[in-house]
mmCIF file of C-alpha atoms in Angstrom:
data_model
loop_
_atom_site.group_PDB
_atom_site.id
_atom_site.type_symbol
_atom_site.label_atom_id
_atom_site.label_comp_id
_atom_site.label_asym_id
_atom_site.label_seq_id
_atom_site.Cartn_x
_atom_site.Cartn_y
_atom_site.Cartn_z
ATOM 1 C CA LEU H 1 -20.396 5.948 -51.776
ATOM 2 C CA LEU H 2 -22.309 2.683 -51.412
ATOM 3 C CA ARG H 3 -26.082 2.850 -51.873
ATOM 4 C CA GLY H 4 -29.056 0.473 -51.914
ATOM 5 C CA PRO H 5 -28.121 -3.118 -51.049
ATOM 6 C CA PHE H 6 -24.470 -2.028 -50.749
ATOM 7 C CA SER H 7 -25.021 0.755 -48.183
ATOM 8 C CA VAL H 8 -22.530 1.136 -45.327
ATOM 9 C CA ALA H 9 -25.262 0.244 -42.812
ATOM 10 C CA SER H 10 -26.190 -2.989 -44.622
ATOM 11 C CA LEU H 11 -22.543 -4.026 -44.899
ATOM 12 C CA LEU H 12 -21.937 -3.381 -41.201
ATOM 13 C CA ARG H 13 -25.073 -5.381 -40.337
ATOM 14 C CA ALA H 14 -23.786 -8.218 -42.501
ATOM 15 C CA CYS H 15 -20.395 -8.004 -40.773
ATOM 16 C CA SER H 16 -22.075 -8.503 -37.405
ATOM 17 C CA ARG H 17 -23.515 -11.837 -38.635
ATOM 18 C CA LEU H 18 -20.251 -13.217 -39.983
ATOM 19 C CA GLU H 19 -18.828 -16.457 -38.604
ATOM 20 C CA ILE H 20 -15.519 -15.914 -36.889
ATOM 21 C CA HIS H 21 -12.524 -18.199 -37.404
ATOM 22 C CA PRO H 22 -9.690 -16.727 -35.268
ATOM 23 C CA ALA H 23 -7.322 -19.573 -36.120
ATOM 24 C CA GLN H 24 -7.505 -18.620 -39.783
ATOM 25 C CA VAL H 25 -6.568 -14.965 -39.357
ATOM 26 C CA ALA H 26 -3.987 -14.118 -41.996
ATOM 27 C CA PRO H 27 -1.138 -11.640 -41.386
ATOM 28 C CA ARG H 28 -2.690 -8.921 -43.554
ATOM 29 C CA SER H 29 -3.630 -5.379 -42.698
ATOM 30 C CA HIS H 30 -7.079 -4.419 -41.432
ATOM 31 C CA ALA H 31 -7.646 -2.434 -44.603
ATOM 32 C CA ALA H 32 -6.833 -5.459 -46.789
ATOM 33 C CA HIS H 33 -9.287 -7.588 -44.806
ATOM 34 C CA ALA H 34 -11.956 -4.927 -45.186
ATOM 35 C CA VAL H 35 -11.502 -4.751 -48.973
ATOM 36 C CA SER H 36 -11.720 -8.551 -49.295
ATOM 37 C CA MET H 37 -14.781 -8.862 -47.105
ATOM 38 C CA ILE H 38 -16.651 -5.941 -48.670
ATOM 39 C CA ALA H 39 -16.114 -7.519 -52.100
ATOM 40 C CA ALA H 40 -17.355 -10.903 -50.815
ATOM 41 C CA LEU H 41 -20.411 -9.332 -49.218
ATOM 42 C CA ALA H 42 -21.239 -7.505 -52.438
ATOM 43 C CA VAL H 43 -21.122 -10.765 -54.427
ATOM 44 C CA ASN H 44 -23.239 -12.470 -51.787
ATOM 45 C CA ALA H 45 -25.830 -9.691 -52.006
ATOM 46 C CA LEU H 46 -26.021 -10.056 -55.810
ATOM 47 C CA LEU H 47 -26.357 -13.840 -55.598
ATOM 48 C CA PRO H 48 -28.809 -14.620 -52.783
ATOM 49 C CA GLY H 49 -28.275 -18.355 -53.189
ATOM 50 C CA ALA H 50 -24.526 -18.106 -52.758
ATOM 51 C CA PRO H 51 -23.009 -19.455 -49.493
ATOM 52 C CA PRO H 52 -22.066 -16.851 -46.918
ATOM 53 C CA PRO H 53 -18.463 -15.579 -47.235
ATOM 54 C CA GLN H 54 -15.893 -17.238 -45.008
ATOM 55 C CA THR H 55 -13.991 -14.471 -43.240
ATOM 56 C CA THR H 56 -10.342 -14.545 -42.247
ATOM 57 C CA ALA H 57 -10.821 -11.545 -39.958
ATOM 58 C CA THR H 58 -12.528 -10.968 -36.657
ATOM 59 C CA ARG H 59 -15.489 -8.586 -36.417
ATOM 60 C CA ARG H 60 -13.258 -6.100 -34.623
ATOM 61 C CA GLY H 61 -10.576 -6.367 -37.300
ATOM 62 C CA LEU H 62 -13.069 -5.932 -40.128
ATOM 63 C CA LEU H 63 -14.749 -2.910 -38.561
ATOM 64 C CA GLY H 64 -11.341 -1.459 -37.770
ATOM 65 C CA GLY H 65 -10.283 -1.975 -41.369
ATOM 66 C CA PHE H 66 -13.418 -0.258 -42.625
ATOM 67 C CA ALA H 67 -12.613 2.730 -40.399
ATOM 68 C CA ALA H 68 -9.062 2.732 -41.774
ATOM 69 C CA LEU H 69 -10.392 2.883 -45.326
ATOM 70 C CA VAL H 70 -12.597 5.853 -44.440
ATOM 71 C CA ALA H 71 -9.714 7.674 -42.737
ATOM 72 C CA ALA H 72 -7.140 6.943 -45.465
ATOM 73 C CA PRO H 73 -7.991 9.881 -47.777
ATOM 74 C CA ALA H 74 -7.679 12.404 -44.957
ATOM 75 C CA ALA H 75 -4.375 10.909 -43.816
ATOM 76 C CA SER H 76 -2.964 11.113 -47.348
ATOM 77 C CA HIS H 77 -3.442 14.888 -47.323
ATOM 78 C CA ALA H 78 -1.883 15.441 -43.891
ATOM 79 C CA VAL H 79 1.081 17.808 -43.764
ATOM 80 C CA SER H 80 3.615 17.481 -40.967
ATOM 81 C CA ALA H 81 6.043 20.135 -39.782
ATOM 82 C CA ARG H 82 9.589 19.465 -40.985
ATOM 83 C CA THR H 83 12.914 20.480 -39.495
ATOM 84 C CA GLY H 84 16.342 21.544 -40.724
ATOM 85 C CA LEU H 85 16.836 22.208 -44.408
ATOM 86 C CA SER H 86 13.723 20.165 -45.212
ATOM 87 C CA SER H 87 11.576 22.878 -43.601
ATOM 88 C CA VAL H 88 10.323 25.534 -46.000
ATOM 89 C CA PHE H 89 11.047 28.160 -43.332
ATOM 90 C CA THR H 90 14.750 27.360 -42.988
ATOM 91 C CA GLY H 91 16.734 29.844 -45.035
ATOM 92 C CA GLU H 92 17.625 33.504 -45.465
ATOM 93 C CA TYR H 93 15.293 36.265 -46.580
ATOM 94 C CA ASP H 94 14.898 39.744 -48.021
ATOM 95 C CA ASP H 95 12.953 42.085 -45.746
ATOM 96 C CA PRO H 96 11.678 45.122 -47.700
ATOM 97 C CA GLN H 97 11.520 47.112 -44.451
ATOM 98 C CA HIS H 98 15.260 46.552 -43.935
ATOM 99 C CA PRO H 99 16.875 46.245 -47.401
ATOM 100 C CA GLY H 100 20.148 44.352 -47.503
ATOM 101 C CA CYS H 101 19.906 43.275 -43.856
ATOM 102 C CA LEU H 102 20.326 39.756 -42.543
ATOM 103 C CA ARG H 103 17.164 37.746 -41.967
ATOM 104 C CA SER H 104 17.847 34.121 -41.092
ATOM 105 C CA ILE H 105 15.608 31.299 -39.874
ATOM 106 C CA LYS H 106 16.715 27.825 -38.795
ATOM 107 C CA VAL H 107 14.096 25.254 -37.818
ATOM 108 C CA GLY H 108 15.309 22.688 -35.295
ATOM 109 C CA GLY H 109 13.734 19.860 -33.370
ATOM 110 C CA ALA H 110 10.638 19.981 -31.214
ATOM 111 C CA PRO H 111 11.196 20.494 -27.463
ATOM 112 C CA MET H 112 10.183 18.136 -24.684
ATOM 113 C CA LEU H 113 7.046 19.115 -22.780
ATOM 114 C CA PRO H 114 6.719 19.009 -18.956
ATOM 115 C CA SER H 115 4.592 15.883 -19.444
ATOM 116 C CA GLY H 116 7.633 14.105 -20.872
ATOM 117 C CA ARG H 117 6.203 13.992 -24.379
ATOM 118 C CA ARG H 118 7.739 15.798 -27.324
ATOM 119 C CA SER H 119 5.933 18.822 -28.704
ATOM 120 C CA ARG H 120 4.460 18.652 -32.203
ATOM 121 C CA ASN H 121 5.781 22.139 -32.942
ATOM 122 C CA PRO H 122 9.426 22.408 -34.062
ATOM 123 C CA GLN H 123 11.315 25.379 -32.643
ATOM 124 C CA ALA H 124 12.978 27.995 -34.828
ATOM 125 C CA ALA H 125 15.934 30.311 -34.285
ATOM 126 C CA ILE H 126 15.603 33.672 -36.012
ATOM 127 C CA ALA H 127 18.509 36.076 -36.452
ATOM 128 C CA GLY H 128 18.822 39.475 -38.079
ATOM 129 C CA VAL H 129 20.350 42.922 -38.264
ATOM 130 C CA ASP H 130 18.458 46.213 -38.608
ATOM 131 C CA SER H 131 21.091 48.827 -39.496
ATOM 132 C CA ALA H 132 24.452 49.408 -41.233
ATOM 133 C CA CYS H 133 23.598 46.638 -43.689
ATOM 134 C CA ASP H 134 25.897 47.858 -46.482
ATOM 135 C CA ALA H 135 28.737 45.778 -45.014
ATOM 136 C CA ARG H 136 29.204 42.592 -43.036
ATOM 137 C CA PRO H 137 27.814 43.175 -39.557
ATOM 138 C CA GLU H 138 29.594 42.517 -36.308
ATOM 139 C CA ALA H 139 28.352 39.479 -34.401
ATOM 140 C CA SER H 140 27.303 41.791 -31.552
ATOM 141 C CA ALA H 141 24.885 43.597 -33.893
ATOM 142 C CA VAL H 142 22.901 40.447 -34.643
ATOM 143 C CA TRP H 143 19.677 40.058 -32.679
ATOM 144 C CA LYS H 144 18.281 36.599 -32.009
ATOM 145 C CA LEU H 145 14.673 35.533 -31.538
ATOM 146 C CA THR H 146 12.830 32.278 -31.106
ATOM 147 C CA GLY H 147 9.799 30.909 -32.900
ATOM 148 C CA SER H 148 7.535 27.908 -33.183
ATOM 149 C CA VAL H 149 6.422 26.235 -36.405
ATOM 150 C CA ALA H 150 2.802 25.053 -36.567
ATOM 151 C CA GLU H 151 2.183 21.313 -36.736
ATOM 152 C CA SER H 152 0.799 21.809 -40.235
ATOM 153 C CA GLY H 153 4.129 23.277 -41.335
ATOM 154 C CA GLU H 154 2.313 26.217 -42.947
ATOM 155 C CA SER H 155 2.904 29.011 -40.410
ATOM 156 C CA ILE H 156 5.414 30.203 -37.846
ATOM 157 C CA ALA H 157 4.901 32.215 -34.642
ATOM 158 C CA ILE H 158 7.877 34.458 -33.810
ATOM 159 C CA ASP H 159 8.499 36.059 -30.429
ATOM 160 C CA PHE H 160 9.463 39.656 -31.235
ATOM 161 C CA SER H 161 9.098 40.807 -27.601
ATOM 162 C CA PRO H 162 12.901 41.115 -27.088
ATOM 163 C CA LYS H 163 12.782 43.794 -29.816
ATOM 164 C CA GLY H 164 9.713 45.463 -28.329
ATOM 165 C CA GLY H 165 7.267 43.734 -30.652
ATOM 166 C CA PRO H 166 4.479 41.168 -30.196
ATOM 167 C CA LYS H 167 5.253 37.919 -28.442
ATOM 168 C CA ASP H 168 3.680 35.573 -30.987
ATOM 169 C CA LEU H 169 3.635 37.320 -34.354
ATOM 170 C CA LEU H 170 2.150 34.882 -36.837
ATOM 171 C CA GLY H 171 3.809 34.526 -40.219
ATOM 172 C CA VAL H 172 2.141 32.414 -42.913
ATOM 173 C CA TRP H 173 4.034 30.783 -45.765
ATOM 174 C CA GLU H 174 2.787 32.347 -48.985
ATOM 175 C CA GLY H 175 4.331 31.243 -52.264
ATOM 176 C CA ASP H 176 7.971 32.275 -51.875
ATOM 177 C CA GLY H 177 8.115 33.722 -48.409
ATOM 178 C CA ILE H 178 6.531 34.607 -45.080
ATOM 179 C CA LYS H 179 3.595 37.013 -44.974
ATOM 180 C CA PHE H 180 2.974 38.910 -41.722
ATOM 181 C CA PRO H 181 -0.268 40.508 -40.498
ATOM 182 C CA ASP H 182 0.927 44.061 -41.299
ATOM 183 C CA GLY H 183 1.372 43.091 -44.959
ATOM 184 C CA ASN H 184 5.167 42.874 -44.798
ATOM 185 C CA LYS H 185 6.619 39.813 -46.498
ATOM 186 C CA TRP H 186 10.023 38.230 -46.073
ATOM 187 C CA THR H 187 10.949 36.719 -49.431
ATOM 188 C CA LYS H 188 13.214 33.691 -49.314
ATOM 189 C CA VAL H 189 16.530 33.983 -51.145
ATOM 190 C CA PRO H 190 17.178 30.605 -52.871
ATOM 191 C CA ASN H 191 20.951 30.545 -52.386
ATOM 192 C CA GLY H 192 21.033 32.415 -49.102
ATOM 193 C CA THR H 193 22.737 35.719 -48.309
ATOM 194 C CA PRO H 194 26.247 34.837 -47.080
ATOM 195 C CA SER H 195 27.522 38.407 -47.525
ATOM 196 C CA ARG H 196 25.023 39.628 -44.923
ATOM 197 C CA ARG H 197 26.283 37.277 -42.213
ATOM 198 C CA PRO H 198 28.942 38.213 -39.664
ATOM 199 C CA ALA H 199 32.343 36.753 -40.467
ATOM 200 C CA SER H 200 31.914 34.417 -37.477
ATOM 201 C CA LEU H 201 28.674 33.044 -38.970
ATOM 202 C CA ALA H 202 30.202 31.201 -41.872
ATOM 203 C CA THR H 203 27.196 29.131 -42.861
ATOM 204 C CA LEU H 204 23.484 28.965 -42.202
ATOM 205 C CA ASN H 205 24.118 25.946 -39.946
ATOM 206 C CA SER H 206 26.526 27.855 -37.694
ATOM 207 C CA ASP H 207 25.444 28.901 -34.218
#
């Protein structure tokens, strides 16, 4: 970080004294303006006799650009929830508590909220079978649940209440599958498990 004559405070104080030339504003980003002006201010600080830098940005634009530079590293590490096959949760799994049984998750779009805005949490459709898993199950044997993927894309909350379980059981993505609070882990099967689907469920994208 900047220290001494190049401290953030001294640069901001210098920005407040800059002459403003709105007519000369160039169509560049706030961040680009900030980089240019910070460099000019640094040179001016090293050479006290040098003329003050002529800015092509307004004070507001320069300060906004400086804020953008500070926020950039955090934004670069942001993770957004994905949908469809691009979501890590979409796929079919092995459940050690129900060997050979269907476990399917499909992540769809985010629903609309009562406020009219779209939720940041994509919805998921979960399907499975709990018994007679040595053969293709009948469609009537498949249970269906709903879930919600966290905005970070790193966890999923599944409503198991239709099966007598918790309403929002949290599953966290861990390496190659979903880890649940009781220690059980659904391990994702790379190529899916088509033989575990009912004949009417031809593909993972089928309803």
